[in-house]
Coordinates of C-alpha atoms in Angstrom, one line a residue:
X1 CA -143.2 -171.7 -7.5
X2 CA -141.0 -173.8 -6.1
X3 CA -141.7 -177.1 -4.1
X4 CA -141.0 -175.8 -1.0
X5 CA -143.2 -172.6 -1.9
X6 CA -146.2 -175.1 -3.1
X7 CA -145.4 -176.9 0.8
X8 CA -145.7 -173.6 2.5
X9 CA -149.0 -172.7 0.9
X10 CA -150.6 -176.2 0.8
X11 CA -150.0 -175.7 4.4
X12 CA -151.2 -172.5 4.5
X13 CA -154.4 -172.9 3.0
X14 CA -155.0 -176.8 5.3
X15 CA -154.3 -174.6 8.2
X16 CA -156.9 -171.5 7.4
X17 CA -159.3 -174.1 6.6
X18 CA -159.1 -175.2 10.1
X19 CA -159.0 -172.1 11.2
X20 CA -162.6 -170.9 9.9
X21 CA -164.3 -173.9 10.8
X22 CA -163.4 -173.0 14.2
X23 CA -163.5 -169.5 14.3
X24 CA -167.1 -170.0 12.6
X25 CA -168.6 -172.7 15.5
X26 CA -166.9 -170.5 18.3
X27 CA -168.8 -167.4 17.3
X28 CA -172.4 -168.9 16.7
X29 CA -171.5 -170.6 20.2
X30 CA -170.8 -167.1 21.9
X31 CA -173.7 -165.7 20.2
X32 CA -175.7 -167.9 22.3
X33 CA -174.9 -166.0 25.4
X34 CA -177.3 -162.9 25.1
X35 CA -178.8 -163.7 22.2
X36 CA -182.4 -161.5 22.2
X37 CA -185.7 -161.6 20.3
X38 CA -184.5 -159.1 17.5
X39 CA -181.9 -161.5 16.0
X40 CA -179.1 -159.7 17.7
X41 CA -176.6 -159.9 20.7
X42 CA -176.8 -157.4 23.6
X43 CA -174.6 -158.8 26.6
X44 CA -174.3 -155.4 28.5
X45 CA -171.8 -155.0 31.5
X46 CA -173.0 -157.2 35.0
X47 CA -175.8 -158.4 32.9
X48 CA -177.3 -162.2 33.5
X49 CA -176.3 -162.9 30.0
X50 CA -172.7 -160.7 30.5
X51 CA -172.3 -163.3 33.7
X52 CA -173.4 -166.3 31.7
X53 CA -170.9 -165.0 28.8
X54 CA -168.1 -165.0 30.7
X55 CA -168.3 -167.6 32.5
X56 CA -168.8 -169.7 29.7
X57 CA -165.2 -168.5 27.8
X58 CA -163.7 -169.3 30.9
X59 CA -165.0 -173.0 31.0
X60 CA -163.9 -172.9 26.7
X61 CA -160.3 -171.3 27.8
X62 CA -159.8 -174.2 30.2
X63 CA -161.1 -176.5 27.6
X64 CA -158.4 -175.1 25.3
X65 CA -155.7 -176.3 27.8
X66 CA -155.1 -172.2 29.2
X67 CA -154.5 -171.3 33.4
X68 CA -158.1 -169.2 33.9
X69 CA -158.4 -166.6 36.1
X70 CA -160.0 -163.2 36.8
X71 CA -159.7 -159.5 38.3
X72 CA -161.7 -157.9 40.4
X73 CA -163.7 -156.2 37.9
X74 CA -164.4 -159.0 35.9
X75 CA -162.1 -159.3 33.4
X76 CA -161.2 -163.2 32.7
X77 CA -157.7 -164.2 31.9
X78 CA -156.4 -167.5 29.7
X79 CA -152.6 -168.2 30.5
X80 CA -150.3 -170.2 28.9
X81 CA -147.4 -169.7 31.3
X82 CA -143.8 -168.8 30.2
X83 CA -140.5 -170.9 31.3
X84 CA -138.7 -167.8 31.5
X85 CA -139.6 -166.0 34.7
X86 CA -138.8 -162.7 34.9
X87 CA -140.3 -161.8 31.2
X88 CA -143.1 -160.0 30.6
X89 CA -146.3 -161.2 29.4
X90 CA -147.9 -160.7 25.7
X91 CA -151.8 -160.0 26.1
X92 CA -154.4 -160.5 23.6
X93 CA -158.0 -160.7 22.8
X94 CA -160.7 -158.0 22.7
X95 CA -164.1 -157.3 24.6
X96 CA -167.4 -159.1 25.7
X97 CA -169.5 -156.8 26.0
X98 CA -172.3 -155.1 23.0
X99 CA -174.3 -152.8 22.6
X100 CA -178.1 -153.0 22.9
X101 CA -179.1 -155.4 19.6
X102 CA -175.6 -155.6 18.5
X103 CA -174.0 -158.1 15.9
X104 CA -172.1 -161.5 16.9
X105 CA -168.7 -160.1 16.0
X106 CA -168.0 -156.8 17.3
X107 CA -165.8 -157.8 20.5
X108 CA -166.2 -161.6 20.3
X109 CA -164.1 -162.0 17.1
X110 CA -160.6 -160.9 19.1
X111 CA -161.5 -163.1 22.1
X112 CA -162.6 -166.1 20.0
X113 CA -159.6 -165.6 17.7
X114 CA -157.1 -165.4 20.8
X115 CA -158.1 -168.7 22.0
X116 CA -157.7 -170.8 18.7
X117 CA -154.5 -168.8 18.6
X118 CA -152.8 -170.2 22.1
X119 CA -155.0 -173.7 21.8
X120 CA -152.8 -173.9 18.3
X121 CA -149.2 -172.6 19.8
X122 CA -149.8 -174.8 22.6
X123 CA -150.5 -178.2 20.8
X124 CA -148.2 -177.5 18.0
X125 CA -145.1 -176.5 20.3
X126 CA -146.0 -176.4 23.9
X127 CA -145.0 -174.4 26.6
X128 CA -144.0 -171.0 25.6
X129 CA -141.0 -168.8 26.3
X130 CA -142.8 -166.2 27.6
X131 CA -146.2 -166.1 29.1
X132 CA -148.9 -165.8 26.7
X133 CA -152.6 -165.0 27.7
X134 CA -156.1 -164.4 25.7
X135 CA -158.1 -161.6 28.0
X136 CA -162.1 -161.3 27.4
X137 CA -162.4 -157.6 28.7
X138 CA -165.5 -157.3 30.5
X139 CA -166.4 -153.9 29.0
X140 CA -166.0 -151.6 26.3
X141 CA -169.2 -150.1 25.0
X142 CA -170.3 -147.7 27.5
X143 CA -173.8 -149.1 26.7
X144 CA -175.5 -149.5 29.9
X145 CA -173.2 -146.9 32.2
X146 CA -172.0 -143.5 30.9
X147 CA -168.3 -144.9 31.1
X148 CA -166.7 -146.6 28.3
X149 CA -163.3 -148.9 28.3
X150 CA -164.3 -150.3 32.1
X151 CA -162.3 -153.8 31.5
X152 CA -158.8 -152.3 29.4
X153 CA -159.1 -148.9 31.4
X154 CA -158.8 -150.9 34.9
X155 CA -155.7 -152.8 33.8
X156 CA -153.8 -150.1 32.5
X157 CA -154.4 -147.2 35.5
X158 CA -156.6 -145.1 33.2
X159 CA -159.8 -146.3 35.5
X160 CA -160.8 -146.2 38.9
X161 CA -163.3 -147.2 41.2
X162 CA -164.0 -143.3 41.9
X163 CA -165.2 -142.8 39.4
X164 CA -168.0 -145.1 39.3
X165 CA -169.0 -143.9 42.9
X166 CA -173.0 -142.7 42.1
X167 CA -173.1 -143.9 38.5
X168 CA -176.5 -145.4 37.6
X169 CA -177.5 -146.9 34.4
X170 CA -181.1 -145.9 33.1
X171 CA -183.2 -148.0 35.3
X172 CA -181.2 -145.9 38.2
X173 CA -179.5 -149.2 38.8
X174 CA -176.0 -148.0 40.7
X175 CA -173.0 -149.8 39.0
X176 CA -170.9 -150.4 42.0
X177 CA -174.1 -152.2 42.8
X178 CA -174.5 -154.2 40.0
X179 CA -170.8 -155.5 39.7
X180 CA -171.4 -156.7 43.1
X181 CA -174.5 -158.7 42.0
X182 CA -172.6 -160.5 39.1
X183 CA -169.6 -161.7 42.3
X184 CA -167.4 -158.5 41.3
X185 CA -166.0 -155.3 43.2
X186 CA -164.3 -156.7 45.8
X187 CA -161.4 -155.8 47.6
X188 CA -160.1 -158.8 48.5
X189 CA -160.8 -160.1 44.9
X190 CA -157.3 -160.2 42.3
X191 CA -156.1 -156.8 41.7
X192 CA -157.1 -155.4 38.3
X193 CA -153.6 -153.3 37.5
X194 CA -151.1 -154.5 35.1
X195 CA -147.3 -153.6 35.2
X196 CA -146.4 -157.2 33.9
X197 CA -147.6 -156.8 30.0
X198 CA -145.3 -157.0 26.8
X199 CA -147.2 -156.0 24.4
X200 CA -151.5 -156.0 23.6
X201 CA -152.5 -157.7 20.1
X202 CA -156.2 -156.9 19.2
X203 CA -157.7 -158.4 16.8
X204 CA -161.4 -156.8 15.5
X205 CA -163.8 -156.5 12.7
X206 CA -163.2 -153.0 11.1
X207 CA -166.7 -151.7 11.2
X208 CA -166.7 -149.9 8.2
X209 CA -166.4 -150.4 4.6
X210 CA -162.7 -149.5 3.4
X211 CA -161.4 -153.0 3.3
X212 CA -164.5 -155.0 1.1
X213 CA -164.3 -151.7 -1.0
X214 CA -160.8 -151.7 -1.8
X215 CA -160.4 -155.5 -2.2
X216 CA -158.1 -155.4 1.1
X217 CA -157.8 -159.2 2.9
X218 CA -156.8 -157.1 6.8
X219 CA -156.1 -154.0 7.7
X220 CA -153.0 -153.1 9.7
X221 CA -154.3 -149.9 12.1
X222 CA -151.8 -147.3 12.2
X223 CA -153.8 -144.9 14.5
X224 CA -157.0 -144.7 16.4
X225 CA -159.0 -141.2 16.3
X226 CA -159.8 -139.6 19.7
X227 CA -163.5 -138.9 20.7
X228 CA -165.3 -136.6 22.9
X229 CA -168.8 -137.0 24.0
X230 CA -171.3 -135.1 25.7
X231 CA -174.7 -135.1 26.8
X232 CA -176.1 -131.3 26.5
X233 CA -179.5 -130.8 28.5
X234 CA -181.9 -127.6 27.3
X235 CA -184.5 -126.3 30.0
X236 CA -186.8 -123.8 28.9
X237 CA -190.9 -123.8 29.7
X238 CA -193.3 -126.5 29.2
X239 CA -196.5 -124.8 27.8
X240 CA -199.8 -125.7 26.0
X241 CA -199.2 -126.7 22.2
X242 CA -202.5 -125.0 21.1
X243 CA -203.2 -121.5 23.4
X244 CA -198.9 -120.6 23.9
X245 CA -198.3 -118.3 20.6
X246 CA -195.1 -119.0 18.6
X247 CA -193.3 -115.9 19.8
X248 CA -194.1 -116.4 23.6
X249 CA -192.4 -120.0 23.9
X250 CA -189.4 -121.1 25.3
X251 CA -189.5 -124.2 23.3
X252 CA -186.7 -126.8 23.9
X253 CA -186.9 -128.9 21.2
X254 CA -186.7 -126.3 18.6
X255 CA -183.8 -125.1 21.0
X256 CA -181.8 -128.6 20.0
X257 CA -182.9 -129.0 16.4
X258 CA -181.0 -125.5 15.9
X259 CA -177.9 -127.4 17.5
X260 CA -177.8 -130.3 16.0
X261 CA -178.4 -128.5 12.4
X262 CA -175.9 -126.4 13.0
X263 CA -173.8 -129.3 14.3
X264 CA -174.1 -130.8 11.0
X265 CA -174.0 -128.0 9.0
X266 CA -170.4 -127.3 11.1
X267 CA -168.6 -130.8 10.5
X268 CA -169.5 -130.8 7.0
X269 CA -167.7 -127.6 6.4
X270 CA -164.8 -129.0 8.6
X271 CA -164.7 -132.0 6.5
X272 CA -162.6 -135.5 6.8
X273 CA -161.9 -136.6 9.0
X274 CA -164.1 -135.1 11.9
X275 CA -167.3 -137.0 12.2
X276 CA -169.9 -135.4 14.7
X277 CA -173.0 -137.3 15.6
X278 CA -176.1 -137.5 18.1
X279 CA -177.7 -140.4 18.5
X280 CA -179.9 -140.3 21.2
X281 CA -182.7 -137.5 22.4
X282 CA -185.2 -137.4 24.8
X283 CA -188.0 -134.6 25.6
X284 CA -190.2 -133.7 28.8
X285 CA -193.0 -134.4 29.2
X286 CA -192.9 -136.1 25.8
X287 CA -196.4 -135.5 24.9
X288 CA -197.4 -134.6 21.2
X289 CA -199.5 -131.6 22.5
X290 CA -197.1 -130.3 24.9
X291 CA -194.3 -127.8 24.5
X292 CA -191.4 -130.0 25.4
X293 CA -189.5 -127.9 28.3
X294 CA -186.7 -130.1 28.5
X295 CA -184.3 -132.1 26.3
X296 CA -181.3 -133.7 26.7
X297 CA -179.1 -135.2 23.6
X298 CA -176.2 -137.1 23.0
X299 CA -172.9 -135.6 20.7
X300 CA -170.1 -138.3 19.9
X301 CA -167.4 -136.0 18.0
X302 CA -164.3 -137.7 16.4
X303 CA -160.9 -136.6 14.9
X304 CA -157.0 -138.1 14.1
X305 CA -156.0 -134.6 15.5
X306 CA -156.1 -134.4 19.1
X307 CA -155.7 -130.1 18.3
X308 CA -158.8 -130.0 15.6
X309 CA -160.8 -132.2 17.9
X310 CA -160.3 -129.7 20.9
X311 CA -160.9 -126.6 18.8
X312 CA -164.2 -128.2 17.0
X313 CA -165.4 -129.2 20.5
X314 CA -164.7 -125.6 22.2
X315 CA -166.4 -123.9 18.9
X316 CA -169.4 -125.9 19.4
X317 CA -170.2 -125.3 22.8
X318 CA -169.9 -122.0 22.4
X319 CA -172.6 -122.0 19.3
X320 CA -174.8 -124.0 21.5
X321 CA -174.8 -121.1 24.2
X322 CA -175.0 -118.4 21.6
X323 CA -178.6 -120.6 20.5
X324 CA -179.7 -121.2 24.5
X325 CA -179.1 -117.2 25.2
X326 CA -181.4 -116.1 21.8
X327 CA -184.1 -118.4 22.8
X328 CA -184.2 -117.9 26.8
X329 CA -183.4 -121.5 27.0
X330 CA -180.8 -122.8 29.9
X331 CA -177.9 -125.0 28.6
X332 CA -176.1 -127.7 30.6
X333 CA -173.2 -129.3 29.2
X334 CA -172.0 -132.8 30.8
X335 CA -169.1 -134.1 29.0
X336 CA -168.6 -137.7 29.9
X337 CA -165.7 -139.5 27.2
X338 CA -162.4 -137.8 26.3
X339 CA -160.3 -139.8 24.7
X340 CA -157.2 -139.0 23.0
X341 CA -156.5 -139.7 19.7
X342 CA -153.8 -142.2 19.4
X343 CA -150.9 -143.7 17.4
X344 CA -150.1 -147.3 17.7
X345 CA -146.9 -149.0 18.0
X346 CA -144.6 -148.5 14.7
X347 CA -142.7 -151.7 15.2
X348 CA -145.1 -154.0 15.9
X349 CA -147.7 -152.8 13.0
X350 CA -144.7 -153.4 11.0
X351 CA -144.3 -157.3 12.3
X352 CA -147.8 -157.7 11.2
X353 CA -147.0 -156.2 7.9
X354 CA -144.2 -159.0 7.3
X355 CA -145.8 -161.9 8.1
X356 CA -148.9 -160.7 5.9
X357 CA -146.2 -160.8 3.1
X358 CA -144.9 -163.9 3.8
X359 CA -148.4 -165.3 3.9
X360 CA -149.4 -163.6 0.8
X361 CA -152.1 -162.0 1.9
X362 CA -153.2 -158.4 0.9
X363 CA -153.7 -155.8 3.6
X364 CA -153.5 -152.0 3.8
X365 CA -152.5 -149.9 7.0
X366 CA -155.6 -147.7 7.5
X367 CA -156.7 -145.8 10.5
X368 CA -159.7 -146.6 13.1
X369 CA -162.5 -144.2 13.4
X370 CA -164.3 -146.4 15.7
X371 CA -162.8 -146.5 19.3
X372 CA -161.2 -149.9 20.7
X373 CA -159.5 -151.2 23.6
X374 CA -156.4 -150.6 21.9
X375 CA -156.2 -147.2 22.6
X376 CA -156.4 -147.6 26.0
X377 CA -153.5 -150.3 25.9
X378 CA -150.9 -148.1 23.5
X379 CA -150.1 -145.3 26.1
X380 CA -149.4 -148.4 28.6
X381 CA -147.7 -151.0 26.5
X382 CA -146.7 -151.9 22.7
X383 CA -150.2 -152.0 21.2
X384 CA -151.2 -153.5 17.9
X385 CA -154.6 -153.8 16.0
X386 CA -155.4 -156.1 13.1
X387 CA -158.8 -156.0 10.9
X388 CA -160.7 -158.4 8.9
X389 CA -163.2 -156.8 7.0
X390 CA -167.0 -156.3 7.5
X391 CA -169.6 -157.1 5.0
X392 CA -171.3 -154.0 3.8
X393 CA -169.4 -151.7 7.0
X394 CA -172.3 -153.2 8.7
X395 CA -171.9 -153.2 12.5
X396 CA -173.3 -152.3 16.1
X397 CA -176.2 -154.7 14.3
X398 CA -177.6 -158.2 13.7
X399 CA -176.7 -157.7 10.2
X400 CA -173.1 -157.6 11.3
X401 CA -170.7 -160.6 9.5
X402 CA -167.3 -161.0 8.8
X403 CA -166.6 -164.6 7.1
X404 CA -164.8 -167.5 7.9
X405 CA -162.0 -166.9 5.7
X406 CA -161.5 -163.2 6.9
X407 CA -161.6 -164.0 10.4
X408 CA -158.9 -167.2 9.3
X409 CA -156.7 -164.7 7.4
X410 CA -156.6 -162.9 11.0
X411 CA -156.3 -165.5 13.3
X412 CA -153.5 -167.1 10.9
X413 CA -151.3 -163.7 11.2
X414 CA -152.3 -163.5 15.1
X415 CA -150.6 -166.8 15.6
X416 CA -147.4 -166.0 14.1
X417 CA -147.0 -162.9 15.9
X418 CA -147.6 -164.5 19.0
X419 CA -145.0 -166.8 17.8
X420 CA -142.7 -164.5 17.4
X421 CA -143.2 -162.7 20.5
X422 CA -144.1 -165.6 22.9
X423 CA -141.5 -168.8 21.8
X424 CA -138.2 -167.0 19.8
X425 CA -135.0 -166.9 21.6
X426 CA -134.4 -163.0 21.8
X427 CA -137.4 -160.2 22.5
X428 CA -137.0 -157.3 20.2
X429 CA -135.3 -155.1 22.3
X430 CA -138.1 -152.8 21.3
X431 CA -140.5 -154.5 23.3

């Protein structure tokens, strides 16, 4: 090694020290912000602790020396404004949102990491070429309304206020009315769509275990894999759990333990990488000596192939009605998510791949079976996604933690890129 090498990663290494001290105080300080009484985080959409959450990294991305703003849904913007014009602006960041008793990562880490990322570019070389911004998306989750991707999917055209119109959560709470209470909805408040965007960096835990496992620093995500979700409801006939003989009922329960055994039994024959899950069930009247004459259930099916993901989805519903029609049950079948697999921009993952090599840092180009904001951004813009990797997979939990030193590693690559994109003389004529 030579001197200049040894400079480079003394540098280096002072720099990620820095960096995960920071990263480390700004995600306990996040935490705080819907923090519950199970150790966890669960800041659901036009929440008190969403509205505390967000307006909180506002007052942090004004702290940092960013132009703050918001859209009408509630997405909050932190801008360091470009001298050139008529360019484009480069987004990044990630969402606020968690589900019910989630972790302090999931979300948080690409906001968090966005912010050090322009509060660094900024004091180290001021005013870039082109605009730069950190975004905190306002919601990804789908965990309190049946509609996932509300903050990315506004931006990009993919949402609409439509088709919110009647949407309640589970307390029967509407949504339109809810975004209203937290000071959002509005007309007359900034427009939500985006024509003016560059490119979309996201930067996010990986949720699983592929990275710790194979010894992998980040992982570059070369694809995203589409998911369909339904909720599938079973009416048949309530009856009395001691004087109704086996052969007489129309019992809906046993009606959705068939399906979801033969679900399983189904997408283990398929194999990797379709994943089919349900995660939530609920029975009427929910009594332990009552028939249960209606159920409703959740499916979340996943595939890279937009083709195999159709064909396992039509095959299913189809063996779900062949089960209803031999037990006299009624089957509805509300499908609520389709989204598309996707891949993610080819010249961009490779930008991340060189300045992990000139960094020296280790990192493997993998594909995400969890859904992210990305996704949502590639079929608009350039899109990129960088992982640092979870302890143990664990996520959607208050066992979720990614350390310092990943989340440095990530934030160290983010700012480069940004440099790239934001302060060099000539825009790959790519982007």
């Amino acid at each position: 090694m030579d001197n200049t090498e040894a400079a480079n990663k003394t540098n280096d290494n002072n720099l990620k020290r820095d960096l995960a001290a920071e990263a480390e105080k700004l995600i306990e300080w996040l935490a705080v912000f819907g923090s519950d009484s199970h150790d966890g985080v669960t800041r659901l959409l036009y929440t008190q602790e969403w509205l505390a959450g967000q307006q909180a990294v506002a007052a942090k991305m004004r702290e940092y020396g960013l132009n703050v703003y918001d859209d009408r849904v509630g997405n909050v913007f932190g801008r360091l404004d470009g001298i050139l014009p008529d360019s484009k602006t480069i987004i990044t960041g990630s969402h606020l949102d968690t589900v019910n008793n989630g972790g302090k990562y999931d979300g948080a880490y690409g906001i968090i990491a966005g912010m050090i990322a322009l509060n660094y570019l900024l004091q180290t070389y001021g005013s870039p070429k082109r605009s730069l911004e950190v975004v905190a998306l306002c919601e990804e989750e789908g965990s309190r309304f049946p509609l996932t991707f509300w903050g990315s999917g506004n931006i990009t055209g993919h949402h609409n206020f439509e088709q919110i119109k009647g949407m309640k959560d589970t307390d029967g709470i509407l949504f339109m009315e809810a975004m209203k209470e937290s000071g959002y909805g509005d007309p007359s408040l900034k427009p939500t769509h985006r024509n003016d965007i560059a490119a979309f960096i996201e930067l996010h835990i990986e949720q699983g275990i592929v990275l710790e496992r194979r010894g992998y620093r980040l992982g570059i995500v070369d694809a995203i894999v589409g998911q369909k979700r339904f909720n599938f409801t079973i009416t048949g006939e309530t009856g009395h759990a001691g004087t109704t003989p086996m052969t007489l009922r129309k019992d809906a329960m046993a009606g959705a333990a068939e399906m979801i055994l033969q679900l399983e039994k189904t997408a283990l024959r398929v194999g990797k990488p379709l994943v089919a899950t349900v995660g939530r069930i609920t029975a009427e009247p929910n009594a332990s000596n009552v028939i249960p004459g209606k159920v409703t259930f959740s499916v979340d099916v996943r595939h890279t192939a937009e083709n195999d993901l159709n064909q396992f989805c039509i095959g299913m519903i189809s063996r779900f009605q062949e089960i209803a029609a031999a037990r006299e049950l009624h089957l509805d079948c509300h499908q609520w998510m389709d989204e598309k697999p996707v891949q993610l921009n080819d010249h961009l993952t490779g930008k991340l791949e060189q300045i992990c090599r000139n960094h020296d840092i280790s990192h493997h180009r993998m594909v995400s079976g969890a859904g992210h904001d990305s996704q949502i951004f590639q079929p608009h813009c350039p899109t990129v996604m960088l992982f640092v990797p979870s302890l143990r997979g664990i996520s959607h939990s208050p066992l979720e933690f990614s350390s310092p030193e990943s989340m440095a590693d990530g934030i160290l690559v983010l700012i480069d890129l940004l440099y790239h994109l934001g302060y060099e003389e000539n825009l790959d004529e790519n982007l």
